[in-house]
Tab-separated table of C-alpha atoms and ligand atoms in Angstrom:
chain	number	residue	atom	x	y	z
A	1	UNK	CA	-2.775	1.154	-16.237
A	2	UNK	CA	-0.372	2.943	-14.135
A	3	UNK	CA	2.351	5.114	-15.964
A	4	UNK	CA	5.333	6.576	-13.946
A	5	UNK	CA	7.115	9.112	-16.537
A	6	UNK	CA	10.465	10.582	-15.832
A	7	UNK	CA	10.003	11.077	-12.059
A	8	UNK	CA	12.773	12.714	-10.157
A	9	UNK	CA	12.547	13.846	-6.642
A	10	UNK	CA	14.792	16.089	-4.522
A	11	UNK	CA	14.852	16.787	-0.760
A	12	UNK	CA	16.898	19.814	0.265
A	13	UNK	CA	18.590	19.946	-3.103
A	14	UNK	CA	19.757	16.458	-2.854
A	15	UNK	CA	18.476	14.155	-5.714
A	16	UNK	CA	16.775	11.004	-4.151
A	17	UNK	CA	15.031	9.735	-7.191
A	18	UNK	CA	16.610	9.896	-10.787
A	19	UNK	CA	14.380	9.928	-13.841
A	20	UNK	CA	12.274	6.913	-13.134
A	21	UNK	CA	9.951	5.641	-15.759
A	22	UNK	CA	7.688	2.590	-15.313
A	23	UNK	CA	4.405	1.001	-16.714
A	24	UNK	CA	2.406	-1.061	-14.270
A	25	UNK	CA	-0.464	-2.961	-15.737
A	26	UNK	CA	-3.734	-3.182	-13.912
A	27	UNK	CA	-4.476	-5.926	-11.398
A	28	UNK	CA	-0.831	-6.892	-11.189
A	29	UNK	CA	1.424	-7.448	-8.073
A	30	UNK	CA	4.618	-5.506	-7.997
A	31	UNK	CA	7.422	-5.309	-5.483
A	32	UNK	CA	9.694	-2.280	-5.089
A	33	UNK	CA	12.891	-3.434	-3.402
A	34	UNK	CA	16.193	-1.988	-2.484
A	35	UNK	CA	18.338	-1.218	0.556
A	36	UNK	CA	17.291	1.124	3.183
A	37	UNK	CA	17.599	4.733	1.977
A	38	UNK	CA	17.416	3.686	-1.754
A	39	UNK	CA	14.135	5.664	-2.221
A	40	UNK	CA	11.427	2.994	-1.921
A	41	UNK	CA	9.082	4.931	0.358
A	42	UNK	CA	9.703	8.182	-1.600
A	43	UNK	CA	8.886	6.419	-4.927
A	44	UNK	CA	5.826	4.712	-3.470
A	45	UNK	CA	4.643	8.087	-1.867
A	46	UNK	CA	4.791	9.682	-5.333
A	47	UNK	CA	3.042	6.863	-7.100
A	48	UNK	CA	0.292	6.916	-4.539
A	49	UNK	CA	-0.359	10.677	-4.858
A	50	UNK	CA	0.640	11.504	-1.288
A	51	UNK	CA	3.894	13.281	-2.541
A	52	UNK	CA	4.305	15.511	-5.539
A	53	UNK	CA	7.598	14.804	-7.512
A	54	UNK	CA	9.975	17.578	-8.177
A	55	UNK	CA	9.880	16.442	-11.803
A	56	UNK	CA	7.814	13.970	-13.987
A	57	UNK	CA	4.254	12.745	-13.772
A	58	UNK	CA	2.131	9.756	-12.723
A	59	UNK	CA	-0.694	8.659	-15.059
A	60	UNK	CA	-3.897	6.766	-13.855
A	61	UNK	CA	-5.385	5.230	-16.889
A	62	UNK	CA	-3.988	8.048	-18.970
A	63	UNK	CA	-4.920	10.859	-16.579
A	64	UNK	CA	-2.215	12.877	-15.106
A	65	UNK	CA	-2.328	13.097	-11.344
A	66	UNK	CA	-1.771	16.766	-11.393
A	67	UNK	CA	-4.981	17.174	-13.322
A	68	UNK	CA	-7.311	15.024	-11.037
A	69	UNK	CA	-9.457	17.845	-9.800
A	70	UNK	CA	-10.479	16.329	-6.330
A	71	UNK	CA	-7.403	14.319	-5.246
A	72	UNK	CA	-8.907	13.491	-1.843
A	73	UNK	CA	-11.888	12.000	-3.623
A	74	UNK	CA	-9.692	10.207	-5.971
A	75	UNK	CA	-7.763	8.644	-3.124
A	76	UNK	CA	-10.814	7.829	-1.055
A	77	UNK	CA	-12.488	6.062	-4.015
A	78	UNK	CA	-9.444	4.457	-5.769
A	79	UNK	CA	-6.722	3.821	-3.453
A	80	UNK	CA	-6.133	1.715	-0.359
A	81	UNK	CA	-3.123	2.402	1.975
A	82	UNK	CA	-1.222	-0.046	4.212
A	83	UNK	CA	1.629	1.109	6.237
A	84	UNK	CA	4.368	-0.479	8.457
A	85	UNK	CA	2.326	0.432	11.487
A	86	UNK	CA	-1.271	-0.431	11.178
A	87	UNK	CA	-2.792	2.879	12.591
A	88	UNK	CA	-5.797	1.061	14.024
A	89	UNK	CA	-7.670	3.100	16.593
A	90	UNK	CA	-7.281	1.513	19.949
A	91	UNK	CA	-10.622	2.456	21.265
A	92	UNK	CA	-12.520	0.797	18.486
A	93	UNK	CA	-12.837	-2.896	18.061
A	94	UNK	CA	-11.935	-4.644	14.772
A	95	UNK	CA	-15.285	-4.324	13.088
A	96	UNK	CA	-15.615	-0.670	13.996
A	97	UNK	CA	-12.108	0.102	12.772
A	98	UNK	CA	-13.272	-1.077	9.273
A	99	UNK	CA	-16.835	0.252	9.660
A	100	UNK	CA	-15.618	3.796	10.258
A	101	UNK	CA	-14.230	4.101	6.667
A	102	UNK	CA	-17.055	2.477	4.749
A	103	UNK	CA	-20.675	2.518	3.927
A	104	UNK	CA	-20.593	-1.274	3.453
A	105	UNK	CA	-22.837	-3.495	5.526
A	106	UNK	CA	-21.969	-5.421	8.582
A	107	UNK	CA	-22.334	-8.616	6.445
A	108	UNK	CA	-19.892	-7.262	3.671
A	109	UNK	CA	-17.525	-6.428	6.409
A	110	UNK	CA	-17.826	-9.963	8.070
A	111	UNK	CA	-17.316	-11.528	4.586
A	112	UNK	CA	-14.035	-9.765	4.081
A	113	UNK	CA	-12.948	-10.608	7.560
A	114	UNK	CA	-13.734	-14.292	6.825
A	115	UNK	CA	-11.486	-14.176	3.802
A	116	UNK	CA	-8.642	-12.928	5.881
A	117	UNK	CA	-9.366	-15.384	8.634
A	118	UNK	CA	-10.096	-12.783	11.265
A	119	UNK	CA	-13.794	-12.662	11.577
A	120	UNK	CA	-13.654	-14.328	14.957
A	121	UNK	CA	-11.914	-11.184	16.195
A	122	UNK	CA	-14.543	-8.516	15.305
A	123	UNK	CA	-15.301	-7.699	18.814
A	124	UNK	CA	-11.654	-7.622	19.926
A	125	UNK	CA	-9.767	-4.392	20.363
A	126	UNK	CA	-6.434	-3.901	18.574
A	127	UNK	CA	-4.441	-4.420	21.841
A	128	UNK	CA	-6.134	-7.842	22.311
A	129	UNK	CA	-4.884	-9.424	19.064
A	130	UNK	CA	-1.460	-10.215	17.638
A	131	UNK	CA	0.748	-7.977	15.378
A	132	UNK	CA	-0.172	-10.237	12.383
A	133	UNK	CA	-3.750	-10.022	13.066
A	134	UNK	CA	-3.626	-6.299	13.378
A	135	UNK	CA	-1.923	-5.990	10.092
A	136	UNK	CA	-4.710	-8.165	8.578
A	137	UNK	CA	-7.310	-5.834	9.929
A	138	UNK	CA	-5.354	-2.997	8.319
A	139	UNK	CA	-5.349	-4.891	5.098
A	140	UNK	CA	-9.094	-5.399	5.434
A	141	UNK	CA	-9.529	-1.641	6.136
A	142	UNK	CA	-7.623	-0.704	2.883
A	143	UNK	CA	-9.646	-3.290	0.892
A	144	UNK	CA	-13.230	-2.749	2.280
A	145	UNK	CA	-14.013	-0.089	-0.391
A	146	UNK	CA	-12.560	-2.275	-3.310
A	147	UNK	CA	-10.176	0.186	-4.361
A	148	UNK	CA	-8.398	-0.157	-7.782
A	149	UNK	CA	-4.990	0.328	-6.263
A	150	UNK	CA	-3.390	-0.839	-3.032
A	151	UNK	CA	-0.126	0.668	-2.008
A	152	UNK	CA	1.764	-0.904	1.014
A	153	UNK	CA	4.892	0.513	2.432
A	154	UNK	CA	6.959	-2.183	4.366
A	155	UNK	CA	3.594	-3.840	5.347
A	156	UNK	CA	5.548	-6.696	7.143
A	157	UNK	CA	8.138	-4.583	8.792
A	158	UNK	CA	6.839	-5.468	12.152
A	159	UNK	CA	5.886	-9.059	11.534
A	160	UNK	CA	7.607	-12.395	12.188
A	161	UNK	CA	8.242	-14.473	9.010
A	162	UNK	CA	5.225	-16.700	9.491
A	163	UNK	CA	2.849	-13.595	9.519
A	164	UNK	CA	4.890	-11.903	6.900
A	165	UNK	CA	4.327	-14.820	4.430
A	166	UNK	CA	0.535	-14.660	5.240
A	167	UNK	CA	0.486	-10.984	4.491
A	168	UNK	CA	2.272	-11.256	1.179
A	169	UNK	CA	0.229	-14.207	0.067
A	170	UNK	CA	-2.893	-12.117	0.843
A	171	UNK	CA	-1.619	-9.104	-0.993
A	172	UNK	CA	-0.783	-11.110	-4.087
A	173	UNK	CA	-4.352	-12.469	-4.267
A	174	UNK	CA	-6.038	-9.135	-4.119
A	175	UNK	CA	-8.191	-8.094	-7.159
A	176	UNK	CA	-6.381	-4.853	-7.363
A	177	UNK	CA	-3.288	-3.184	-8.800
A	178	UNK	CA	-0.979	-3.843	-5.831
A	179	UNK	CA	2.510	-2.201	-5.185
A	180	UNK	CA	4.510	-3.177	-2.092
A	181	UNK	CA	7.716	-1.538	-1.169
A	182	UNK	CA	9.886	-3.901	0.987
A	183	UNK	CA	13.373	-4.508	1.774
A	184	UNK	CA	12.459	-8.150	2.728
A	185	UNK	CA	13.932	-9.949	-0.154
A	186	UNK	CA	13.043	-13.317	1.450
A	187	UNK	CA	9.367	-12.663	0.856
A	188	UNK	CA	9.752	-12.169	-3.051
A	189	UNK	CA	8.821	-14.931	-5.264
A	190	UNK	CA	10.107	-15.676	-8.813
A	191	UNK	CA	6.731	-14.932	-10.239
A	192	UNK	CA	6.657	-11.418	-8.734
A	193	UNK	CA	7.372	-8.323	-10.932
A	194	UNK	CA	10.279	-6.760	-8.930
A	195	UNK	CA	11.482	-3.290	-9.267
A	196	UNK	CA	14.884	-2.731	-7.778
A	197	UNK	CA	16.281	0.672	-6.614
A	198	UNK	CA	19.739	1.544	-5.841
A	199	UNK	CA	20.670	5.061	-4.792
A	200	UNK	CA	17.387	6.369	-6.367
A	201	UNK	CA	17.900	4.669	-9.650
A	202	UNK	CA	16.384	1.663	-11.308
A	203	UNK	CA	18.653	-1.265	-11.725
B	301	ADP	N1	11.114	13.982	4.087
B	301	ADP	C1	12.413	13.922	3.879
B	301	ADP	N2	13.235	14.975	3.847
B	301	ADP	C2	14.578	14.887	3.607
B	301	ADP	N3	15.192	13.678	3.178
B	301	ADP	C3	14.301	12.583	3.142
B	301	ADP	C4	12.991	12.738	3.448
B	301	ADP	N4	12.448	11.412	3.303
B	301	ADP	C5	13.416	10.674	2.871
B	301	ADP	N5	14.466	11.351	2.878
B	301	ADP	C6	15.794	10.804	2.265
B	301	ADP	O1	15.672	10.312	0.993
B	301	ADP	C7	16.378	8.997	0.781
B	301	ADP	C8	15.454	7.897	0.512
B	301	ADP	O2	14.695	7.662	1.521
B	301	ADP	P1	13.299	6.710	1.572
B	301	ADP	O3	12.602	6.897	0.313
B	301	ADP	O4	12.612	6.625	2.808
B	301	ADP	O5	14.075	5.284	1.340
B	301	ADP	P2	13.707	3.845	1.746
B	301	ADP	O6	12.158	3.771	1.921
B	301	ADP	O7	14.255	2.933	0.451
B	301	ADP	O8	14.330	3.419	2.879
B	301	ADP	C9	17.052	8.800	2.267
B	301	ADP	O9	18.475	9.260	1.941
B	301	ADP	C10	16.248	9.651	3.166
B	301	ADP	O10	17.254	9.987	4.094
B	302	MG	MG1	11.103	3.039	3.418
């Protein structure tokens, strides 16, 4: 379980997030939405340990993130990140982009790529595949070490609607606690848990 307790954040003395408290159950899918500038990325960065809040605390299964002794190891082992831009390495092929972050075997990587319907692209380089396929490779890279948590910031910000739907459907099916920040309201389903931000406040 993930607990966000009384989180506030300021940039340059301007309050960006106002006293946010939330509980997110394990292995659930949650969408953080709101207009551009409402604080989605800031909140997701705080939840995912990339940014320390000005006030408040995040608890991972009861443990305060400030008290995790090796936060880099914690991130490596427990968290998968997906961003708007895929950050694949252009000089490595699809297989190698994933292999570089994991000790898992070639066949385990292939199995995951099969699931994401991109295993036929293993030997291709990022600029030889489509934007939607690149984002699926980025998802595979985030998932390969089977993290407990997957955090995605505008993962479909660069994709057309067909590929956006594919990416959202994949994220919903992951066996992890998944939190996605997006302004793409059209991708949200009635069954999704939605956290709406307006001017840095929950609404
Ligand atoms: N590094 C930063 N320094 C100063 N202000 C920032 C920084 N990052 C974001 N902000 C401001 O915080 C507010 C919320 O931004 P952000 O969390 O990126 O919102 P969203 O992801 O919903 O568009 C905006 O007003 C933005 O200008
Ligand atoms: Mg953002």
